[in-house]
PDB file of C-alpha atoms in Angstrom:
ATOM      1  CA  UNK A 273      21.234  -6.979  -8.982  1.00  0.00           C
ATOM      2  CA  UNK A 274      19.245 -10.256  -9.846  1.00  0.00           C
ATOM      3  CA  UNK A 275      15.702  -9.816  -9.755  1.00  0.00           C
ATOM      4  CA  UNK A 276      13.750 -11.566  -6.743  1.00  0.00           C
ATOM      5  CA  UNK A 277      12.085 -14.755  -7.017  1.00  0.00           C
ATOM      6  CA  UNK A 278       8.766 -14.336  -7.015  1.00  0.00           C
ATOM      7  CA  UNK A 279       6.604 -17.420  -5.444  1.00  0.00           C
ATOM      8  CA  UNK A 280       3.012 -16.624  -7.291  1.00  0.00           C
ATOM      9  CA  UNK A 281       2.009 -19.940  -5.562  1.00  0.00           C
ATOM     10  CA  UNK A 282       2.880 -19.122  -1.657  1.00  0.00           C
ATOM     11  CA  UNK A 283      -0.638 -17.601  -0.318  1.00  0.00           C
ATOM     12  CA  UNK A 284      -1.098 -14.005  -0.346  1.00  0.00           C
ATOM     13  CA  UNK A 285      -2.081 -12.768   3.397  1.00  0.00           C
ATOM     14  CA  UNK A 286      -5.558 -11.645   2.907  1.00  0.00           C
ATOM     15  CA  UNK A 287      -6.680  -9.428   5.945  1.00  0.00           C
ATOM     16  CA  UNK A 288      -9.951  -9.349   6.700  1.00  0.00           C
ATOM     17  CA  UNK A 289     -11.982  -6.554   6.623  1.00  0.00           C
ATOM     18  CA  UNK A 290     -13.504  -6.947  10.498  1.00  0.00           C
ATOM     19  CA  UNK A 291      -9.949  -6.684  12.048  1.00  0.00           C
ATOM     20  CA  UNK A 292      -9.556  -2.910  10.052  1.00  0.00           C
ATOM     21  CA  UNK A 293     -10.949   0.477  11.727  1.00  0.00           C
ATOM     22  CA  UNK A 294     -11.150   3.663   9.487  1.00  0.00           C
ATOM     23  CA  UNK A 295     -10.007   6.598  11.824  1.00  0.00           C
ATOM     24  CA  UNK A 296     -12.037   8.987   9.386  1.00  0.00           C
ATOM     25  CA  UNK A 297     -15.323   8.577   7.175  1.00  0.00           C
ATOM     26  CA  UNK A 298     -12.957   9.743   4.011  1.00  0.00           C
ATOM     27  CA  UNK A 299      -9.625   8.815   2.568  1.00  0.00           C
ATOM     28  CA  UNK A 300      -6.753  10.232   4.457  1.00  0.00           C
ATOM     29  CA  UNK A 301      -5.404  10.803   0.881  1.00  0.00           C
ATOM     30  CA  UNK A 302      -6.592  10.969  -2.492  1.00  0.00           C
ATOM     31  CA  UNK A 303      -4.715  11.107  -5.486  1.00  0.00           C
ATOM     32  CA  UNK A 304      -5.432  10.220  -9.694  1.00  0.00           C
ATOM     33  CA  UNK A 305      -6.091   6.658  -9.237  1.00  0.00           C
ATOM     34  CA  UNK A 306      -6.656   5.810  -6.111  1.00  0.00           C
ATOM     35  CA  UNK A 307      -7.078   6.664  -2.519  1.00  0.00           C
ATOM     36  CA  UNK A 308      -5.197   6.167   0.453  1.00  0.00           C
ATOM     37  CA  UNK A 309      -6.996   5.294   4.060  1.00  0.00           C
ATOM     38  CA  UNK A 310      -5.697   5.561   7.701  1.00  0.00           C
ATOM     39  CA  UNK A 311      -7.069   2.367   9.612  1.00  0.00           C
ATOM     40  CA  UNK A 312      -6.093   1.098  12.652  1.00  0.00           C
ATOM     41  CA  UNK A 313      -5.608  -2.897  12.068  1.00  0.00           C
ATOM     42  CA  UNK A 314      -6.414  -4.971  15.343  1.00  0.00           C
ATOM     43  CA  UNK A 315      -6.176  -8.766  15.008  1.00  0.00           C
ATOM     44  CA  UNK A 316      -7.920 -11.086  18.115  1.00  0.00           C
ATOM     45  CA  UNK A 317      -4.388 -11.963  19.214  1.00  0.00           C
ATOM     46  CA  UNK A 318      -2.200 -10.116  22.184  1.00  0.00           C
ATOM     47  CA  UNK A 319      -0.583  -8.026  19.692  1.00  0.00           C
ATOM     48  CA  UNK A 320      -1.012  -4.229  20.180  1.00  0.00           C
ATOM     49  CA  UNK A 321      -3.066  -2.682  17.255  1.00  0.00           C
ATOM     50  CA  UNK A 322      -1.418  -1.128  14.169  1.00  0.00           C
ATOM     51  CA  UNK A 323      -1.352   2.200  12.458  1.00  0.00           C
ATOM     52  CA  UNK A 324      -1.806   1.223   8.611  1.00  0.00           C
ATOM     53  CA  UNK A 325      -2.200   2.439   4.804  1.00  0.00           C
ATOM     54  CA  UNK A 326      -5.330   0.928   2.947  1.00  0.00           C
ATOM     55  CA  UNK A 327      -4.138   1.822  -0.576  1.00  0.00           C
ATOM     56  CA  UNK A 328      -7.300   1.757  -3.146  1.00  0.00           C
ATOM     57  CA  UNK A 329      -7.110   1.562  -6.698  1.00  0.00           C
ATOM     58  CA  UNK A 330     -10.349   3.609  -7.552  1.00  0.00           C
ATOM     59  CA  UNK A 331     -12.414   2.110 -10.954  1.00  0.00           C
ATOM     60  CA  UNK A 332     -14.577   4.736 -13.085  1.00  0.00           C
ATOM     61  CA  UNK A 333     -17.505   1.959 -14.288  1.00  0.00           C
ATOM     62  CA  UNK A 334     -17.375  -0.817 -11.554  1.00  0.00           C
ATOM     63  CA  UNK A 335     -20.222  -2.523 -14.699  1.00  0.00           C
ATOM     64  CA  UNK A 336     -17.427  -3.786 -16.801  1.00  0.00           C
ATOM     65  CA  UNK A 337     -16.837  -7.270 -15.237  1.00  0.00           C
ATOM     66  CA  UNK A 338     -14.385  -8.283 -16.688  1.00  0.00           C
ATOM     67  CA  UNK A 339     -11.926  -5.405 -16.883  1.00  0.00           C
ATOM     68  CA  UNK A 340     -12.675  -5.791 -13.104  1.00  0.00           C
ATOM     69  CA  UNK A 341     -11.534  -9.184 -13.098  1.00  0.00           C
ATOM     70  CA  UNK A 342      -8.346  -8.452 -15.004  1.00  0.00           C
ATOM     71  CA  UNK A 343      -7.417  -5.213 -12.763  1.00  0.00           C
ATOM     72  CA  UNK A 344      -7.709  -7.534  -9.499  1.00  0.00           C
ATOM     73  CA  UNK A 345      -5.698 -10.410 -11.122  1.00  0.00           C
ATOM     74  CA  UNK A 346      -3.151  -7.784 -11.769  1.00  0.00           C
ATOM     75  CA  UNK A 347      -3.208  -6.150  -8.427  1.00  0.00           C
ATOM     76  CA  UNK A 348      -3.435 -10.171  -6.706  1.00  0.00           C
ATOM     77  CA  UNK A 349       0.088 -10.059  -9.032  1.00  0.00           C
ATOM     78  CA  UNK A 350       1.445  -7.032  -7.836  1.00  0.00           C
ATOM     79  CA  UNK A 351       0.946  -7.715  -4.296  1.00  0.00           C
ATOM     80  CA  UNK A 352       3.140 -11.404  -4.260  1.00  0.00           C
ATOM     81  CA  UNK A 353       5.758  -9.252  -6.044  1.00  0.00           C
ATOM     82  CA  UNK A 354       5.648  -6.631  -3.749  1.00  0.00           C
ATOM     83  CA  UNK A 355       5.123  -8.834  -0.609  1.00  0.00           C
ATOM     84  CA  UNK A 356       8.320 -10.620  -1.814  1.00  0.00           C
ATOM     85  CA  UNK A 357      10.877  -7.273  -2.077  1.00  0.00           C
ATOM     86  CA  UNK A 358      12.620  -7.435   1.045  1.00  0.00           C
ATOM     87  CA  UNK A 359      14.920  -4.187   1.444  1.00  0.00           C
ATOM     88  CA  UNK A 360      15.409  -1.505   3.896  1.00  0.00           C
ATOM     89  CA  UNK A 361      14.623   1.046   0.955  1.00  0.00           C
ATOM     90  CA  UNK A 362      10.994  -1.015   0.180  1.00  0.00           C
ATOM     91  CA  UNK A 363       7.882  -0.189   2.412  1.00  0.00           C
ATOM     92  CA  UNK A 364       6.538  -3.814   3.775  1.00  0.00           C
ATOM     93  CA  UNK A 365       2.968  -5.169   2.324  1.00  0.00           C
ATOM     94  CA  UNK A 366       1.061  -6.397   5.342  1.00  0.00           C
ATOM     95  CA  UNK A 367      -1.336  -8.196   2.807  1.00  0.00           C
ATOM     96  CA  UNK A 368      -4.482  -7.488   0.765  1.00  0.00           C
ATOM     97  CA  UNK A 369      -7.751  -6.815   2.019  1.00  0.00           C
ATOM     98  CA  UNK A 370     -11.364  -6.242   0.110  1.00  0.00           C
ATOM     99  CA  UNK A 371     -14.501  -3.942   1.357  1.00  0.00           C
ATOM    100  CA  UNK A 372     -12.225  -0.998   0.630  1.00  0.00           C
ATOM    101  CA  UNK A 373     -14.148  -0.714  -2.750  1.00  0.00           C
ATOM    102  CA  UNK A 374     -14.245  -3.158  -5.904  1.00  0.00           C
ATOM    103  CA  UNK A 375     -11.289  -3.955  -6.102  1.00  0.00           C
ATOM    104  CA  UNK A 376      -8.138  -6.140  -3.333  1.00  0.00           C
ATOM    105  CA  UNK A 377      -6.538  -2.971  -1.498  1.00  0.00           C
ATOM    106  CA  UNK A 378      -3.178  -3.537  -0.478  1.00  0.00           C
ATOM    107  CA  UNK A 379      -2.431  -2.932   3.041  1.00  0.00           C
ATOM    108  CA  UNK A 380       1.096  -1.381   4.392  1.00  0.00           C
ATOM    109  CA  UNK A 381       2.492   0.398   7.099  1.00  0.00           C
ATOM    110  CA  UNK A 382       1.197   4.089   8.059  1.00  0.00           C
ATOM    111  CA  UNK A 383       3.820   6.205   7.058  1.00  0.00           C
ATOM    112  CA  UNK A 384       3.420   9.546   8.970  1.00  0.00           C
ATOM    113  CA  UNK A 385       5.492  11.313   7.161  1.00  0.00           C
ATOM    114  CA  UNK A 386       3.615  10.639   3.931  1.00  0.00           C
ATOM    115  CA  UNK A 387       5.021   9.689   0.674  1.00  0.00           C
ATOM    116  CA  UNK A 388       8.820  10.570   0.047  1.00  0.00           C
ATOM    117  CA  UNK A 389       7.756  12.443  -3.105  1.00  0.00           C
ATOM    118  CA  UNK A 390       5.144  15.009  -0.398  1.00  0.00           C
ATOM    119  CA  UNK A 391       8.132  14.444   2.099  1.00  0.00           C
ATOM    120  CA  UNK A 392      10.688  15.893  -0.120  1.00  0.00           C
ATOM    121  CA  UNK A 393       8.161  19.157  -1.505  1.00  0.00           C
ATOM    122  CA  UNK A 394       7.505  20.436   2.301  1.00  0.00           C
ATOM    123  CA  UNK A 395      10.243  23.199   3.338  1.00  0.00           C
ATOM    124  CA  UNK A 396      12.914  21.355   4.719  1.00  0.00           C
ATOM    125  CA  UNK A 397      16.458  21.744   5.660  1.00  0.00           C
ATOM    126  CA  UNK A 398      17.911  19.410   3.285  1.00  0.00           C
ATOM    127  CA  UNK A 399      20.238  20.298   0.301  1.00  0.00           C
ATOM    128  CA  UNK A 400      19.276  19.135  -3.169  1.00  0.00           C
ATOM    129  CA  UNK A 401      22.111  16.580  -2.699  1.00  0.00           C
ATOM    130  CA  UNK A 402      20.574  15.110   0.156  1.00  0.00           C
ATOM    131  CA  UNK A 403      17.484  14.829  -1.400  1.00  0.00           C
ATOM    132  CA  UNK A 404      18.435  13.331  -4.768  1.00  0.00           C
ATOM    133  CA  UNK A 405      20.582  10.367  -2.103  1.00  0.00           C
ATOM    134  CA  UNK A 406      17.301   9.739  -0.557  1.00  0.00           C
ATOM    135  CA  UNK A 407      15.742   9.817  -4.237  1.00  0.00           C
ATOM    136  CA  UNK A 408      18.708   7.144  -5.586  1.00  0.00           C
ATOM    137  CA  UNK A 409      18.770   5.124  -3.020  1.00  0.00           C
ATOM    138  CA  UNK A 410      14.693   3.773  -3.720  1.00  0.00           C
ATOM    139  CA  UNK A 411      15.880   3.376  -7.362  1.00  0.00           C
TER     140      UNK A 411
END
């Protein structure tokens, strides 16, 4: 498969952080590097609100500027290459927002099933087979 062409010119959708609402006063989930929050996003249009992730990368010493700098540069990168992955298997970016902590959070659908990797530990009726198809078919 050829790999996508990534546009790191086209303008990233930055959401701001007004049209976001935090259903709880803590992350929904929290993990090694990063946390995840439940918002609902509401723009001032007629669309209906939206269920979303708020996925923070979390920074130990928010002091060192410029290892700031470089982390946001890399997660700016990370969201055009994500944003342009276009496949049934690939969870949609939304866009990037900030005021989620120091660093651009990206912002995707709320999946309420959680992660495939949670999905696939809870007791459920599927054979190992099934679950290494779902499992090959995000590879």
């Amino acid at each position: 498969m050829p790999s996508p062409n990534v546009n790191f010119k086209a303008p990233l959708k930055e959401i701001p952080e007004a049209e976001l609402r935090k259903t709880q006063s803590s992350p929904h989930h929290t993990g090694g590097f990063g946390d995840v929050w439940k918002c609902i996003w509401s723009t001032s249009s007629s669309d209906p609100p939206v269920t979303v992730a708020i996925k923070v990368v979390r920074v130990p010493d928010s002091t060192q500027t410029a290892l700031l700098a470089k982390t946001a540069r890399g997660i700016r990168r990370e969201a055009h290459v994500w944003g342009n992955l276009k496949d049934d298997h690939i969870l949609s970016l939304h866009g990037i927002t900030t005021g989620f902590g120091d660093l651009p959070a990206f912002i995707s659908s709320w999946m309420a099933k959680g992660s495939l990797d949670s999905y696939l530990k809870e007791p459920i009726t599927l054979s190992t087979s099934q679950k290494l198809d779902m499992v090959s078919a995000c590879v």
